PDB file of C-alpha atoms in Angstrom:
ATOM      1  CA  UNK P  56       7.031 -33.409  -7.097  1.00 52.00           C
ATOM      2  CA  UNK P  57       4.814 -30.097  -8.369  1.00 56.00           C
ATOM      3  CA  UNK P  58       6.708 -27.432  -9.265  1.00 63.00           C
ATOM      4  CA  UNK P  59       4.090 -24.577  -9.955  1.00 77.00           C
ATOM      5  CA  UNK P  60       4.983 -22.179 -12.436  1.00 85.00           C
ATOM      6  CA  UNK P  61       6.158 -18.521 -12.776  1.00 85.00           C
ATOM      7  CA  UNK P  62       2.792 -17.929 -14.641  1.00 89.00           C
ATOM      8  CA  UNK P  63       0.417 -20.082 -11.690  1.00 92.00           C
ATOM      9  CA  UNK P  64       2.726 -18.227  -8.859  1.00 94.00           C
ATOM     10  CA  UNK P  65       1.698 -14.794 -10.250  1.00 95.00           C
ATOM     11  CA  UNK P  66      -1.772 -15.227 -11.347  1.00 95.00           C
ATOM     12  CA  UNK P  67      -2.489 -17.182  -7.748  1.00 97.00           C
ATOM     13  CA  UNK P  68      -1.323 -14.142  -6.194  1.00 98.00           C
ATOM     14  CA  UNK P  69      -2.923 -11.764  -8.146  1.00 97.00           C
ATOM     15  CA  UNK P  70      -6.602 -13.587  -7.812  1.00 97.00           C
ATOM     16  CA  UNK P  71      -5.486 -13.681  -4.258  1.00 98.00           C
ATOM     17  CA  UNK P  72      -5.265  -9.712  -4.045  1.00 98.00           C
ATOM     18  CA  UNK P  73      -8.091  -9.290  -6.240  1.00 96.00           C
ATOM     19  CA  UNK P  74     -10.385 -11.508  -3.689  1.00 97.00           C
ATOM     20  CA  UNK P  75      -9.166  -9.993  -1.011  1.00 97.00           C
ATOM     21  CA  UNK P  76      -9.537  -6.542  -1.667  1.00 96.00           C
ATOM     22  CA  UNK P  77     -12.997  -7.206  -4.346  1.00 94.00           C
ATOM     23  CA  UNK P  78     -15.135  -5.262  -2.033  1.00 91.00           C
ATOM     24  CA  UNK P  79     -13.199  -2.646  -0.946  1.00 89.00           C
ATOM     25  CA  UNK P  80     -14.448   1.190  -1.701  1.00 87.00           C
ATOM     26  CA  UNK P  81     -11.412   2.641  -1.308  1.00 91.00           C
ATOM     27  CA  UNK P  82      -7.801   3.463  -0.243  1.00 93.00           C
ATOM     28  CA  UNK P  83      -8.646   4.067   3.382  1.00 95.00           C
ATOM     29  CA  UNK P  84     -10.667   1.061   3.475  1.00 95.00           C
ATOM     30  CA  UNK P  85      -7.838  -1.545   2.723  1.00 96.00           C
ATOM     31  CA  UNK P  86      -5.184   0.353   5.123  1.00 96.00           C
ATOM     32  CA  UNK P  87      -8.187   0.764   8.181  1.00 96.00           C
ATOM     33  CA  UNK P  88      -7.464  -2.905   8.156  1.00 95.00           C
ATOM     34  CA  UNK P  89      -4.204  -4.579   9.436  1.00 96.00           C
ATOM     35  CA  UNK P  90      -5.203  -8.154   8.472  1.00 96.00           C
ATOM     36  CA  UNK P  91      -5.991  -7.587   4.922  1.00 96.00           C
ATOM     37  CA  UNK P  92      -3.585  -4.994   4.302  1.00 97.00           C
ATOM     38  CA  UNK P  93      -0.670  -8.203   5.632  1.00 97.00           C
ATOM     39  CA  UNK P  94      -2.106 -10.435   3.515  1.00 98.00           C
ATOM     40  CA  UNK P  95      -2.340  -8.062  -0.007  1.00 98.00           C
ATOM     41  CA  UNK P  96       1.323  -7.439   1.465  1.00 98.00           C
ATOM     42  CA  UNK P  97       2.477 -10.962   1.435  1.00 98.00           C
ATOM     43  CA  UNK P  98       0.882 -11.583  -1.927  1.00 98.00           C
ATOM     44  CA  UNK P  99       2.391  -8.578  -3.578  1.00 98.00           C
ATOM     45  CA  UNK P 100       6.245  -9.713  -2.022  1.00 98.00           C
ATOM     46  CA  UNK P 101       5.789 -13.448  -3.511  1.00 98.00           C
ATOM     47  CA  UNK P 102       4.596 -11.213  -6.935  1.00 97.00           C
ATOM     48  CA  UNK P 103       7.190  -8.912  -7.022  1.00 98.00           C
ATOM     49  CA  UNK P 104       9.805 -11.714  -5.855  1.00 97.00           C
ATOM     50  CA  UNK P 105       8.425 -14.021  -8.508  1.00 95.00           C
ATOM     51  CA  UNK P 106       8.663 -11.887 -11.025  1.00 95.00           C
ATOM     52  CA  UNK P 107      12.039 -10.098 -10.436  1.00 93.00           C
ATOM     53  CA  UNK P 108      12.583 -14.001 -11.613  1.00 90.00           C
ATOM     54  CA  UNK P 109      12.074 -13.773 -14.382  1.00 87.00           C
ATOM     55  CA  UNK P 110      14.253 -14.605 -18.122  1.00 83.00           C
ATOM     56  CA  UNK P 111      15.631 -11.848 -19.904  1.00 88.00           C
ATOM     57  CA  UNK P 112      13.626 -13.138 -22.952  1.00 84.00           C
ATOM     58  CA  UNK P 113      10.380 -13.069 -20.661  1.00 85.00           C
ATOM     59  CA  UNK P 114      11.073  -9.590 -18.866  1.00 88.00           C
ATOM     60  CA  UNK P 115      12.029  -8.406 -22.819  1.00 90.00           C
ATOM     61  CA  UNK P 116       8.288  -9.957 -24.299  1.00 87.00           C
ATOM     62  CA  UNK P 117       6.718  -8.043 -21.061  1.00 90.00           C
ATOM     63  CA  UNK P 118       8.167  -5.093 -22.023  1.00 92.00           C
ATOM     64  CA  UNK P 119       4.493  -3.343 -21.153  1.00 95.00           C
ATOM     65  CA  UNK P 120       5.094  -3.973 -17.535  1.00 95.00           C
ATOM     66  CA  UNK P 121       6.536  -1.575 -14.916  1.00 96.00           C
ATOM     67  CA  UNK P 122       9.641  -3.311 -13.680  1.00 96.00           C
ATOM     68  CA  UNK P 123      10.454   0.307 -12.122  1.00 95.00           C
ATOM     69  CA  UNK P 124       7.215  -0.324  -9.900  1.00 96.00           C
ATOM     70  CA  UNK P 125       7.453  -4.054  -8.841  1.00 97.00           C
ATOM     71  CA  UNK P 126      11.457  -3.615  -8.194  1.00 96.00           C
ATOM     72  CA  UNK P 127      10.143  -0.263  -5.934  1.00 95.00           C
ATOM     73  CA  UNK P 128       7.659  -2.343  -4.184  1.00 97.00           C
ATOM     74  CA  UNK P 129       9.826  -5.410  -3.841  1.00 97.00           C
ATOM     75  CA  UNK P 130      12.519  -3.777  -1.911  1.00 97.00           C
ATOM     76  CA  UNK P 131      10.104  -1.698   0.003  1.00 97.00           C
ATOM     77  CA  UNK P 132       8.245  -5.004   1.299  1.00 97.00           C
ATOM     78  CA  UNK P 133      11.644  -7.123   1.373  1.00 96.00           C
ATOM     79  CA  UNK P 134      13.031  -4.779   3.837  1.00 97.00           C
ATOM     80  CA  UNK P 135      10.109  -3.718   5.559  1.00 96.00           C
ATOM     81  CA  UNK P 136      10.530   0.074   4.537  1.00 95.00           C
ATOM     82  CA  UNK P 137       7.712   2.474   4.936  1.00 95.00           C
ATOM     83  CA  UNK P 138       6.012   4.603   3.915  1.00 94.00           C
ATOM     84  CA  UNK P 139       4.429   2.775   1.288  1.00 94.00           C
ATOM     85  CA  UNK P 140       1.111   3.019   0.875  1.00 95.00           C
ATOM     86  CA  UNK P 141       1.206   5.110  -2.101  1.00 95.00           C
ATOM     87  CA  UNK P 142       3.269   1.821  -3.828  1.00 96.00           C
ATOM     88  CA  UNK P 143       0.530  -1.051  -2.367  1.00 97.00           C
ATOM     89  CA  UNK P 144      -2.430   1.178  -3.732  1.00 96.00           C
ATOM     90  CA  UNK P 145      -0.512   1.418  -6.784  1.00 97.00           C
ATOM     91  CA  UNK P 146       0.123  -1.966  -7.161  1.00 97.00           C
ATOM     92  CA  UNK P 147      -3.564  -3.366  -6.000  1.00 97.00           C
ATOM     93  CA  UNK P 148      -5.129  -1.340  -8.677  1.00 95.00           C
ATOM     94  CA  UNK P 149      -2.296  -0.640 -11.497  1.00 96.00           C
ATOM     95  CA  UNK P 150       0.617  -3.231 -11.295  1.00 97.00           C
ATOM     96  CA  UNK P 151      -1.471  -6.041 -10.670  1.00 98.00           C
ATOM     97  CA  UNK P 152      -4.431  -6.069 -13.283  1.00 97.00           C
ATOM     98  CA  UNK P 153      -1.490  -4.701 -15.987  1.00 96.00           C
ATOM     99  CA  UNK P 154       0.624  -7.437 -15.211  1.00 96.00           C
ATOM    100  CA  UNK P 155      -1.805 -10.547 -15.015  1.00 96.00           C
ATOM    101  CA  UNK P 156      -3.434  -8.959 -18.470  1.00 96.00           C
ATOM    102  CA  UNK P 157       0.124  -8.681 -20.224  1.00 94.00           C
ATOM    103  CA  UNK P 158       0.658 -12.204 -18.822  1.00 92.00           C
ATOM    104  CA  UNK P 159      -1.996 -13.874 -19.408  1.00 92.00           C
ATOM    105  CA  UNK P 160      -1.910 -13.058 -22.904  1.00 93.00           C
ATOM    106  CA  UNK P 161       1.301 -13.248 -23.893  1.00 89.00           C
ATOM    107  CA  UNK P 162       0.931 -16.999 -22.212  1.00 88.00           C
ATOM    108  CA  UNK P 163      -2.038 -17.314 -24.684  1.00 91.00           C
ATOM    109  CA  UNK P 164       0.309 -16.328 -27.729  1.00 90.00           C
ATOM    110  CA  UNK P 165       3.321 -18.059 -26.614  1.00 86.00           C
ATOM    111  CA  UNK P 166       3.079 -20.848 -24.362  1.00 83.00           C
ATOM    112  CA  UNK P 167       6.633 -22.362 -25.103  1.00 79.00           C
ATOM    113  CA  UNK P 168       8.075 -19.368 -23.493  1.00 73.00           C
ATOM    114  CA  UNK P 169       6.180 -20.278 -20.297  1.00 68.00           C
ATOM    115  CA  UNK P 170       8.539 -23.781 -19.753  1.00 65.00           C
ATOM    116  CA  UNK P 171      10.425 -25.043 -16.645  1.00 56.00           C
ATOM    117  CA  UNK P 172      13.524 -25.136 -19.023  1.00 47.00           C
ATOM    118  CA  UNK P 173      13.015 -21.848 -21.068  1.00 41.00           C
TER     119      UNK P 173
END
């Protein structure tokens, strides 16, 4: 059986959100629409859920990312809590492209830390 990754999880879910809100002008654009807005909304929980995952020697080499922001937006989506649009719009166009850059390359740089077992 296929176990997919903590690096393929995120980076899925980030092209996900990226495709899904590619041709979107603005802020009021992705929250005029209920459909898309659930779907960025499921991405971002399996994100923020995937990456509150994470090992300490991981979440230490990403020191670059805002935990503070996905751990926000994590409980806000776990438990349904609103308002948060100022946290998805945040996290469409900040957390997302941050994280997928600092994890992307720190992949490139050190693979081995990227293992089922480490």
């Amino acid at each position: 059986m296929y176990h997919r990754s903590l690096y393929e999880i995120v980076i899925d879910c980030g092209k996900a959100i990226r495709k899904l809100t590619a041709e979107m002008q603005d802020e009021g654009e992705l929250f005029a629409s209920a459909l898309t807005l659930r779907a960025v909304e499921a991405q971002l929980l399996i994100m923020a859920h995937t990456l509150g995952n994470v090992t300490p020697v991981l979440h230490q080499k990403l020191a670059q990312v805002d935990w503070l922001g996905w751990s926000a937006l994590h409980e806000k989506l776990r438990h349904g809590i609103q308002p948060r649009r100022e946290e998805i719009w945040y996290a469409v166009n900040g957390l997302v492209p941050q994280t997928l850059d600092l994890l992307t390359e720190l992949r490139r740089k050190q693979p081995v830390w990227f293992g089922i077992e480490y």
